[in-house]
Amino acid sequence: WRQENHPEGQPSLQQSTNQVFMVEWPDGRHSLVKDILDENLLQSAFDLRLGQRFIYQQDNDPKHTAKISKEWLQDNSVNVLEWPSQSPDLNLIENLWRDLKMAVHRCFPSNLMELERCCKEEWVKLAKDRCAKLVASYSKRLEAVIAAKGASTKY
């Protein structure tokens, strides 16, 4: 997630020994993952009119499986989709991130401002039918994962 007032750019993740995760933004500001959840997840669900009847999907990145993150989700009654630790990534946004990365690579940005501009331009250009095809392929993806017993698939 990125709040409107956060600078564009890739944040870096820092982990302390007590399983408190911190995101460092390019301008040097820091945010606790708990704060990112506080400031974004429930408000996004509200804005999308989902109420409390949504299922939150996340992968098993350490910041998501940290005790503080799990406690926050439980304390806020967020239903989380179970995701096995070594499961294939069925999160469709990953396909779009790959498409965006390839498109941005063709722009050859030479500085952060060019990178930001290129990312925004190329994101808008991503075909809406690509998204629809990804969604339509989901049941086939799930079937492939089940048939492969969790091993790699062509997806």
Tab-separated table of N, CA and C in Angstrom:
chain	number	residue	atom	x	y	z
A	1	TRP	N	0.843	-1.184	0.000
A	1	TRP	CA	0.000	0.000	0.000
A	1	TRP	C	0.871	1.224	0.000
A	2	ARG	N	0.387	2.277	-0.554
A	2	ARG	CA	1.102	3.535	-0.499
A	2	ARG	C	0.075	4.625	-0.281
A	3	GLN	N	0.230	5.370	0.773
A	3	GLN	CA	-0.695	6.466	1.025
A	3	GLN	C	-0.410	7.592	0.039
A	4	GLU	N	-1.409	8.441	-0.178
A	4	GLU	CA	-1.249	9.560	-1.093
A	4	GLU	C	-0.086	10.457	-0.689
A	5	ASN	N	0.112	10.663	0.609
A	5	ASN	CA	1.152	11.586	1.045
A	5	ASN	C	2.530	10.935	1.143
A	6	HIS	N	2.625	9.642	0.874
A	6	HIS	CA	3.928	9.006	0.847
A	6	HIS	C	4.566	9.244	-0.498
A	7	PRO	N	5.881	9.424	-0.520
A	7	PRO	CA	6.533	9.639	-1.808
A	7	PRO	C	6.448	8.382	-2.657
A	8	GLU	N	6.405	8.569	-3.954
A	8	GLU	CA	6.460	7.420	-4.846
A	8	GLU	C	7.877	6.869	-4.751
A	9	GLY	N	8.023	5.611	-4.876
A	9	GLY	CA	9.334	4.979	-4.792
A	9	GLY	C	9.216	3.721	-3.990
A	10	GLN	N	10.159	2.878	-4.149
A	10	GLN	CA	10.120	1.580	-3.493
A	10	GLN	C	10.573	1.702	-2.049
A	11	PRO	N	9.724	1.368	-1.110
A	11	PRO	CA	10.159	1.392	0.285
A	11	PRO	C	11.042	0.190	0.565
A	12	SER	N	11.832	0.290	1.606
A	12	SER	CA	12.616	-0.868	2.012
A	12	SER	C	12.062	-1.376	3.339
A	13	LEU	N	12.214	-2.656	3.561
A	13	LEU	CA	11.672	-3.282	4.752
A	13	LEU	C	12.797	-3.562	5.724
A	14	GLN	N	12.575	-3.228	6.970
A	14	GLN	CA	13.550	-3.520	8.001
A	14	GLN	C	12.871	-4.350	9.076
A	15	GLN	N	13.599	-5.328	9.590
A	15	GLN	CA	13.039	-6.193	10.629
A	15	GLN	C	13.907	-6.080	11.862
A	16	SER	N	13.271	-5.880	12.978
A	16	SER	CA	14.019	-5.889	14.221
A	16	SER	C	13.917	-7.287	14.820
A	17	THR	N	14.680	-7.536	15.849
A	17	THR	CA	14.715	-8.876	16.427
A	17	THR	C	13.419	-9.252	17.126
A	18	ASN	N	12.596	-8.308	17.500
A	18	ASN	CA	11.355	-8.631	18.211
A	18	ASN	C	10.160	-8.760	17.273
A	19	GLN	N	10.423	-9.006	15.987
A	19	GLN	CA	9.370	-9.211	14.998
A	19	GLN	C	8.497	-7.981	14.788
A	20	VAL	N	9.058	-6.802	15.004
A	20	VAL	CA	8.369	-5.577	14.645
A	20	VAL	C	8.961	-5.152	13.314
A	21	PHE	N	8.124	-5.010	12.327
A	21	PHE	CA	8.605	-4.683	10.995
A	21	PHE	C	8.381	-3.218	10.715
A	22	MET	N	9.347	-2.638	10.069
A	22	MET	CA	9.281	-1.228	9.751
A	22	MET	C	9.557	-1.053	8.262
A	23	VAL	N	8.808	-0.183	7.627
A	23	VAL	CA	9.029	0.155	6.233
A	23	VAL	C	9.735	1.500	6.206
A	24	GLU	N	10.845	1.572	5.458
A	24	GLU	CA	11.542	2.840	5.304
A	24	GLU	C	11.238	3.386	3.919
A	25	TRP	N	10.685	4.596	3.861
A	25	TRP	CA	10.338	5.231	2.598
A	25	TRP	C	11.569	5.950	2.069
A	26	PRO	N	11.613	6.220	0.776
A	26	PRO	CA	12.797	6.847	0.170
A	26	PRO	C	13.221	8.169	0.806
A	27	ASP	N	12.278	8.912	1.379
A	27	ASP	CA	12.647	10.187	1.987
A	27	ASP	C	13.123	10.029	3.429
A	28	GLY	N	13.274	8.783	3.891
A	28	GLY	CA	13.804	8.535	5.222
A	28	GLY	C	12.752	8.335	6.294
A	29	ARG	N	11.470	8.578	5.980
A	29	ARG	CA	10.422	8.338	6.970
A	29	ARG	C	10.256	6.845	7.178
A	30	HIS	N	9.737	6.479	8.331
A	30	HIS	CA	9.518	5.085	8.666
A	30	HIS	C	8.061	4.859	9.044
A	31	SER	N	7.566	3.701	8.744
A	31	SER	CA	6.209	3.321	9.148
A	31	SER	C	6.253	1.894	9.663
A	32	LEU	N	5.604	1.654	10.764
A	32	LEU	CA	5.441	0.294	11.226
A	32	LEU	C	4.387	-0.375	10.374
A	33	VAL	N	4.582	-1.637	10.072
A	33	VAL	CA	3.603	-2.361	9.276
A	33	VAL	C	2.232	-2.266	9.945
A	34	LYS	N	2.201	-2.306	11.266
A	34	LYS	CA	0.945	-2.159	12.001
A	34	LYS	C	0.288	-0.825	11.663
A	35	ASP	N	1.080	0.238	11.564
A	35	ASP	CA	0.528	1.548	11.222
A	35	ASP	C	-0.028	1.555	9.805
A	36	ILE	N	0.630	0.857	8.899
A	36	ILE	CA	0.147	0.784	7.524
A	36	ILE	C	-1.209	0.081	7.497
A	37	LEU	N	-1.337	-0.991	8.270
A	37	LEU	CA	-2.629	-1.676	8.377
A	37	LEU	C	-3.671	-0.731	8.981
A	38	ASP	N	-3.300	-0.074	10.087
A	38	ASP	CA	-4.218	0.863	10.755
A	38	ASP	C	-4.730	1.928	9.800
A	39	GLU	N	-3.837	2.473	9.006
A	39	GLU	CA	-4.174	3.625	8.176
A	39	GLU	C	-4.800	3.251	6.842
A	40	ASN	N	-4.774	1.971	6.468
A	40	ASN	CA	-5.203	1.633	5.123
A	40	ASN	C	-6.240	0.527	5.001
A	41	LEU	N	-6.067	-0.575	5.685
A	41	LEU	CA	-6.880	-1.750	5.395
A	41	LEU	C	-8.365	-1.532	5.664
A	42	LEU	N	-8.725	-1.174	6.862
A	42	LEU	CA	-10.142	-1.026	7.191
A	42	LEU	C	-10.770	0.147	6.447
A	43	GLN	N	-9.995	1.234	6.268
A	43	GLN	CA	-10.518	2.377	5.517
A	43	GLN	C	-10.779	1.990	4.065
A	44	SER	N	-9.879	1.201	3.480
A	44	SER	CA	-10.092	0.743	2.099
A	44	SER	C	-11.338	-0.127	2.013
A	45	ALA	N	-11.523	-1.021	2.978
A	45	ALA	CA	-12.719	-1.866	2.988
A	45	ALA	C	-13.976	-1.009	3.106
A	46	PHE	N	-13.911	0.018	3.928
A	46	PHE	CA	-15.042	0.938	4.079
A	46	PHE	C	-15.307	1.682	2.769
A	47	ASP	N	-14.247	2.234	2.174
A	47	ASP	CA	-14.384	2.994	0.933
A	47	ASP	C	-14.954	2.140	-0.191
A	48	LEU	N	-14.613	0.862	-0.193
A	48	LEU	CA	-15.108	-0.059	-1.222
A	48	LEU	C	-16.458	-0.665	-0.851
A	49	ARG	N	-17.006	-0.228	0.295
A	49	ARG	CA	-18.303	-0.692	0.783
A	49	ARG	C	-18.329	-2.206	1.004
A	50	LEU	N	-17.225	-2.729	1.534
A	50	LEU	CA	-17.142	-4.163	1.792
A	50	LEU	C	-17.643	-4.533	3.177
A	51	GLY	N	-17.726	-3.564	4.053
A	51	GLY	CA	-18.124	-3.847	5.426
A	51	GLY	C	-17.111	-4.781	6.074
A	52	GLN	N	-17.601	-5.654	6.935
A	52	GLN	CA	-16.717	-6.626	7.598
A	52	GLN	C	-16.706	-7.965	6.860
A	53	ARG	N	-17.387	-8.022	5.712
A	53	ARG	CA	-17.556	-9.292	5.025
A	53	ARG	C	-16.579	-9.452	3.866
A	54	PHE	N	-15.318	-9.175	4.109
A	54	PHE	CA	-14.317	-9.365	3.071
A	54	PHE	C	-13.265	-10.341	3.582
A	55	ILE	N	-12.555	-10.939	2.657
A	55	ILE	CA	-11.467	-11.846	3.003
A	55	ILE	C	-10.184	-11.210	2.497
A	56	TYR	N	-9.255	-11.040	3.385
A	56	TYR	CA	-7.994	-10.384	3.082
A	56	TYR	C	-6.986	-11.428	2.613
A	57	GLN	N	-6.365	-11.175	1.460
A	57	GLN	CA	-5.349	-12.093	0.941
A	57	GLN	C	-3.981	-11.438	1.057
A	58	GLN	N	-3.043	-12.213	1.538
A	58	GLN	CA	-1.651	-11.774	1.595
A	58	GLN	C	-0.789	-13.017	1.459
A	59	ASP	N	0.459	-12.808	1.072
A	59	ASP	CA	1.345	-13.963	0.963
A	59	ASP	C	2.006	-14.204	2.324
A	60	ASN	N	2.971	-15.055	2.357
A	60	ASN	CA	3.616	-15.386	3.627
A	60	ASN	C	4.939	-14.666	3.825
A	61	ASP	N	5.029	-13.472	3.295
A	61	ASP	CA	6.192	-12.631	3.536
A	61	ASP	C	6.314	-12.447	5.054
A	62	PRO	N	7.530	-12.399	5.589
A	62	PRO	CA	7.684	-12.283	7.048
A	62	PRO	C	6.938	-11.122	7.691
A	63	LYS	N	6.796	-10.000	6.997
A	63	LYS	CA	6.065	-8.878	7.611
A	63	LYS	C	4.593	-9.199	7.780
A	64	HIS	N	4.068	-10.100	6.933
A	64	HIS	CA	2.664	-10.485	7.038
A	64	HIS	C	2.440	-11.553	8.101
A	65	THR	N	3.433	-12.382	8.335
A	65	THR	CA	3.284	-13.474	9.288
A	65	THR	C	3.837	-13.133	10.667
A	66	ALA	N	4.356	-11.924	10.817
A	66	ALA	CA	4.876	-11.493	12.116
A	66	ALA	C	3.755	-11.477	13.148
A	67	LYS	N	4.120	-11.736	14.380
A	67	LYS	CA	3.146	-11.774	15.468
A	67	LYS	C	2.330	-10.493	15.542
A	68	ILE	N	2.981	-9.344	15.396
A	68	ILE	CA	2.274	-8.066	15.501
A	68	ILE	C	1.241	-7.915	14.391
A	69	SER	N	1.558	-8.396	13.187
A	69	SER	CA	0.605	-8.318	12.073
A	69	SER	C	-0.576	-9.246	12.312
A	70	LYS	N	-0.290	-10.471	12.734
A	70	LYS	CA	-1.360	-11.437	12.998
A	70	LYS	C	-2.275	-10.938	14.110
A	71	GLU	N	-1.689	-10.370	15.154
A	71	GLU	CA	-2.491	-9.854	16.265
A	71	GLU	C	-3.379	-8.707	15.815
A	72	TRP	N	-2.838	-7.813	14.983
A	72	TRP	CA	-3.631	-6.698	14.490
A	72	TRP	C	-4.827	-7.206	13.694
A	73	LEU	N	-4.593	-8.150	12.807
A	73	LEU	CA	-5.676	-8.700	11.989
A	73	LEU	C	-6.731	-9.368	12.863
A	74	GLN	N	-6.291	-10.115	13.881
A	74	GLN	CA	-7.227	-10.781	14.787
A	74	GLN	C	-7.987	-9.748	15.621
A	75	ASP	N	-7.285	-8.775	16.172
A	75	ASP	CA	-7.925	-7.746	17.003
A	75	ASP	C	-8.953	-6.933	16.227
A	76	ASN	N	-8.754	-6.821	14.910
A	76	ASN	CA	-9.660	-6.041	14.070
A	76	ASN	C	-10.636	-6.910	13.292
A	77	SER	N	-10.725	-8.187	13.702
A	77	SER	CA	-11.690	-9.135	13.126
A	77	SER	C	-11.606	-9.223	11.602
A	78	VAL	N	-10.375	-9.238	11.085
A	78	VAL	CA	-10.173	-9.344	9.648
A	78	VAL	C	-10.054	-10.824	9.285
A	79	ASN	N	-10.893	-11.271	8.362
A	79	ASN	CA	-10.817	-12.644	7.867
A	79	ASN	C	-9.671	-12.733	6.873
A	80	VAL	N	-8.727	-13.621	7.139
A	80	VAL	CA	-7.546	-13.762	6.295
A	80	VAL	C	-7.596	-15.095	5.571
A	81	LEU	N	-7.359	-15.065	4.282
A	81	LEU	CA	-7.310	-16.276	3.485
A	81	LEU	C	-6.077	-17.076	3.882
A	82	GLU	N	-6.271	-18.339	4.235
A	82	GLU	CA	-5.124	-19.181	4.571
A	82	GLU	C	-4.282	-19.374	3.327
A	83	TRP	N	-2.990	-19.282	3.496
A	83	TRP	CA	-2.072	-19.355	2.365
A	83	TRP	C	-0.883	-20.211	2.777
A	84	PRO	N	-0.788	-21.441	2.264
A	84	PRO	CA	0.325	-22.313	2.655
A	84	PRO	C	1.676	-21.660	2.374
A	85	SER	N	2.662	-21.960	3.202
A	85	SER	CA	3.950	-21.266	3.136
A	85	SER	C	4.696	-21.461	1.828
A	86	GLN	N	4.610	-22.600	1.221
A	86	GLN	CA	5.328	-22.820	-0.034
A	86	GLN	C	4.380	-22.927	-1.223
A	87	SER	N	3.274	-22.234	-1.168
A	87	SER	CA	2.267	-22.355	-2.218
A	87	SER	C	2.659	-21.561	-3.453
A	88	PRO	N	2.186	-21.994	-4.606
A	88	PRO	CA	2.396	-21.177	-5.804
A	88	PRO	C	1.676	-19.850	-5.613
A	89	ASP	N	2.201	-18.816	-6.227
A	89	ASP	CA	1.597	-17.505	-6.070
A	89	ASP	C	0.424	-17.374	-7.023
A	90	LEU	N	-0.780	-17.399	-6.483
A	90	LEU	CA	-1.987	-17.275	-7.286
A	90	LEU	C	-2.564	-15.863	-7.237
A	91	ASN	N	-1.806	-14.949	-6.700
A	91	ASN	CA	-2.255	-13.573	-6.624
A	91	ASN	C	-2.118	-12.951	-8.010
A	92	LEU	N	-3.236	-12.669	-8.658
A	92	LEU	CA	-3.225	-12.208	-10.041
A	92	LEU	C	-2.467	-10.901	-10.245
A	93	ILE	N	-2.365	-10.089	-9.212
A	93	ILE	CA	-1.641	-8.825	-9.370
A	93	ILE	C	-0.187	-9.073	-9.724
A	94	GLU	N	0.349	-10.231	-9.327
A	94	GLU	CA	1.746	-10.539	-9.654
A	94	GLU	C	1.964	-10.571	-11.163
A	95	ASN	N	0.967	-11.063	-11.912
A	95	ASN	CA	1.076	-11.069	-13.363
A	95	ASN	C	1.122	-9.642	-13.908
A	96	LEU	N	0.322	-8.767	-13.311
A	96	LEU	CA	0.319	-7.378	-13.753
A	96	LEU	C	1.606	-6.663	-13.374
A	97	TRP	N	2.158	-6.984	-12.189
A	97	TRP	CA	3.444	-6.396	-11.799
A	97	TRP	C	4.519	-6.794	-12.808
A	98	ARG	N	4.495	-8.064	-13.242
A	98	ARG	CA	5.476	-8.524	-14.236
A	98	ARG	C	5.303	-7.751	-15.544
A	99	ASP	N	4.052	-7.593	-15.987
A	99	ASP	CA	3.786	-6.833	-17.207
A	99	ASP	C	4.306	-5.398	-17.075
A	100	LEU	N	4.035	-4.787	-15.929
A	100	LEU	CA	4.476	-3.413	-15.704
A	100	LEU	C	5.996	-3.334	-15.699
A	101	LYS	N	6.633	-4.276	-15.023
A	101	LYS	CA	8.101	-4.284	-14.945
A	101	LYS	C	8.715	-4.372	-16.341
A	102	MET	N	8.156	-5.230	-17.183
A	102	MET	CA	8.677	-5.374	-18.541
A	102	MET	C	8.475	-4.085	-19.341
A	103	ALA	N	7.313	-3.457	-19.190
A	103	ALA	CA	7.035	-2.218	-19.912
A	103	ALA	C	7.949	-1.091	-19.442
A	104	VAL	N	8.153	-0.987	-18.149
A	104	VAL	CA	9.018	0.062	-17.596
A	104	VAL	C	10.457	-0.167	-18.032
A	105	HIS	N	10.871	-1.407	-18.087
A	105	HIS	CA	12.237	-1.726	-18.524
A	105	HIS	C	12.485	-1.199	-19.939
A	106	ARG	N	11.476	-1.240	-20.785
A	106	ARG	CA	11.612	-0.746	-22.167
A	106	ARG	C	11.719	0.776	-22.226
A	107	CYS	N	11.357	1.468	-21.150
A	107	CYS	CA	11.453	2.936	-21.113
A	107	CYS	C	12.880	3.420	-20.828
A	108	PHE	N	13.690	2.566	-20.237
A	108	PHE	CA	15.059	2.916	-19.844
A	108	PHE	C	15.116	4.186	-18.999
A	109	PRO	N	14.375	4.256	-17.899
A	109	PRO	CA	14.438	5.471	-17.067
A	109	PRO	C	15.842	5.630	-16.483
A	110	SER	N	16.296	6.868	-16.429
A	110	SER	CA	17.654	7.116	-15.938
A	110	SER	C	17.685	7.771	-14.561
A	111	ASN	N	16.527	8.136	-14.045
A	111	ASN	CA	16.485	8.707	-12.699
A	111	ASN	C	15.121	8.400	-12.083
A	112	LEU	N	14.966	8.754	-10.821
A	112	LEU	CA	13.744	8.430	-10.090
A	112	LEU	C	12.514	9.117	-10.690
A	113	MET	N	12.648	10.346	-11.124
A	113	MET	CA	11.507	11.058	-11.713
A	113	MET	C	11.047	10.387	-13.008
A	114	GLU	N	11.998	9.965	-13.835
A	114	GLU	CA	11.639	9.268	-15.074
A	114	GLU	C	10.996	7.916	-14.759
A	115	LEU	N	11.524	7.243	-13.743
A	115	LEU	CA	10.954	5.962	-13.342
A	115	LEU	C	9.512	6.141	-12.892
A	116	GLU	N	9.262	7.144	-12.056
A	116	GLU	CA	7.907	7.408	-11.582
A	116	GLU	C	6.966	7.711	-12.747
A	117	ARG	N	7.381	8.596	-13.640
A	117	ARG	CA	6.567	8.962	-14.798
A	117	ARG	C	6.276	7.738	-15.663
A	118	CYS	N	7.304	6.949	-15.920
A	118	CYS	CA	7.136	5.764	-16.758
A	118	CYS	C	6.193	4.751	-16.104
A	119	CYS	N	6.343	4.537	-14.804
A	119	CYS	CA	5.457	3.595	-14.093
A	119	CYS	C	4.003	4.024	-14.218
A	120	LYS	N	3.747	5.295	-14.011
A	120	LYS	CA	2.374	5.795	-14.088
A	120	LYS	C	1.819	5.675	-15.508
A	121	GLU	N	2.627	6.040	-16.486
A	121	GLU	CA	2.174	5.965	-17.877
A	121	GLU	C	1.898	4.522	-18.295
A	122	GLU	N	2.802	3.626	-17.937
A	122	GLU	CA	2.658	2.235	-18.365
A	122	GLU	C	1.536	1.525	-17.612
A	123	TRP	N	1.301	1.894	-16.347
A	123	TRP	CA	0.210	1.281	-15.579
A	123	TRP	C	-1.131	1.573	-16.243
A	124	VAL	N	-1.315	2.814	-16.687
A	124	VAL	CA	-2.555	3.213	-17.338
A	124	VAL	C	-2.745	2.461	-18.658
A	125	LYS	N	-1.638	2.130	-19.312
A	125	LYS	CA	-1.704	1.451	-20.605
A	125	LYS	C	-2.022	-0.043	-20.498
A	126	LEU	N	-1.882	-0.618	-19.296
A	126	LEU	CA	-2.156	-2.051	-19.171
A	126	LEU	C	-3.593	-2.328	-19.624
A	127	ALA	N	-3.721	-3.310	-20.472
A	127	ALA	CA	-5.020	-3.601	-21.096
A	127	ALA	C	-6.020	-4.129	-20.073
A	128	LYS	N	-7.213	-3.558	-20.109
A	128	LYS	CA	-8.270	-4.016	-19.209
A	128	LYS	C	-8.670	-5.452	-19.524
A	129	ASP	N	-8.582	-5.847	-20.800
A	129	ASP	CA	-8.930	-7.227	-21.139
A	129	ASP	C	-7.911	-8.204	-20.569
A	130	ARG	N	-6.669	-7.739	-20.323
A	130	ARG	CA	-5.657	-8.592	-19.667
A	130	ARG	C	-6.135	-8.932	-18.259
A	131	CYS	N	-6.662	-7.960	-17.556
A	131	CYS	CA	-7.191	-8.192	-16.206
A	131	CYS	C	-8.355	-9.173	-16.259
A	132	ALA	N	-9.258	-8.968	-17.192
A	132	ALA	CA	-10.421	-9.852	-17.322
A	132	ALA	C	-9.989	-11.284	-17.631
A	133	LYS	N	-8.988	-11.443	-18.487
A	133	LYS	CA	-8.494	-12.786	-18.820
A	133	LYS	C	-7.845	-13.452	-17.606
A	134	LEU	N	-7.126	-12.667	-16.817
A	134	LEU	CA	-6.513	-13.225	-15.607
A	134	LEU	C	-7.588	-13.719	-14.643
A	135	VAL	N	-8.605	-12.920	-14.446
A	135	VAL	CA	-9.701	-13.320	-13.550
A	135	VAL	C	-10.402	-14.559	-14.104
A	136	ALA	N	-10.650	-14.576	-15.405
A	136	ALA	CA	-11.333	-15.718	-16.025
A	136	ALA	C	-10.507	-17.000	-15.923
A	137	SER	N	-9.188	-16.855	-15.826
A	137	SER	CA	-8.319	-18.042	-15.765
A	137	SER	C	-8.172	-18.608	-14.354
A	138	TYR	N	-8.759	-17.942	-13.378
A	138	TYR	CA	-8.484	-18.315	-11.989
A	138	TYR	C	-8.904	-19.740	-11.647
A	139	SER	N	-10.064	-20.174	-12.091
A	139	SER	CA	-10.492	-21.533	-11.754
A	139	SER	C	-9.555	-22.563	-12.379
A	140	LYS	N	-9.061	-22.297	-13.579
A	140	LYS	CA	-8.088	-23.204	-14.197
A	140	LYS	C	-6.780	-23.212	-13.415
A	141	ARG	N	-6.386	-22.065	-12.914
A	141	ARG	CA	-5.172	-21.967	-12.108
A	141	ARG	C	-5.307	-22.808	-10.831
A	142	LEU	N	-6.459	-22.664	-10.173
A	142	LEU	CA	-6.690	-23.437	-8.950
A	142	LEU	C	-6.683	-24.939	-9.237
A	143	GLU	N	-7.336	-25.334	-10.315
A	143	GLU	CA	-7.354	-26.748	-10.697
A	143	GLU	C	-5.938	-27.256	-10.963
A	144	ALA	N	-5.121	-26.449	-11.621
A	144	ALA	CA	-3.747	-26.839	-11.918
A	144	ALA	C	-2.930	-27.008	-10.643
A	145	VAL	N	-3.121	-26.111	-9.678
A	145	VAL	CA	-2.404	-26.208	-8.410
A	145	VAL	C	-2.826	-27.475	-7.656
A	146	ILE	N	-4.121	-27.760	-7.652
A	146	ILE	CA	-4.625	-28.964	-6.986
A	146	ILE	C	-4.075	-30.205	-7.669
A	147	ALA	N	-4.106	-30.230	-9.008
A	147	ALA	CA	-3.586	-31.385	-9.753
A	147	ALA	C	-2.095	-31.573	-9.508
A	148	ALA	N	-1.372	-30.468	-9.345
A	148	ALA	CA	0.080	-30.541	-9.112
A	148	ALA	C	0.403	-30.720	-7.627
A	149	LYS	N	-0.638	-30.864	-6.805
A	149	LYS	CA	-0.471	-31.020	-5.347
A	149	LYS	C	0.414	-29.931	-4.750
A	150	GLY	N	0.175	-28.710	-5.223
A	150	GLY	CA	0.899	-27.562	-4.667
A	150	GLY	C	2.224	-27.283	-5.331
A	151	ALA	N	2.650	-28.132	-6.240
A	151	ALA	CA	3.926	-27.886	-6.929
A	151	ALA	C	3.732	-26.817	-8.004
A	152	SER	N	4.799	-26.492	-8.683
A	152	SER	CA	4.765	-25.449	-9.714
A	152	SER	C	3.797	-25.806	-10.827
A	153	THR	N	3.220	-24.777	-11.414
A	153	THR	CA	2.335	-24.930	-12.560
A	153	THR	C	2.820	-23.979	-13.646
A	154	LYS	N	2.172	-24.000	-14.778
A	154	LYS	CA	2.557	-23.093	-15.857
A	154	LYS	C	2.185	-21.643	-15.558
A	155	TYR	N	1.403	-21.448	-14.504
A	155	TYR	CA	0.957	-20.104	-14.174
A	155	TYR	C	1.958	-19.420	-13.283
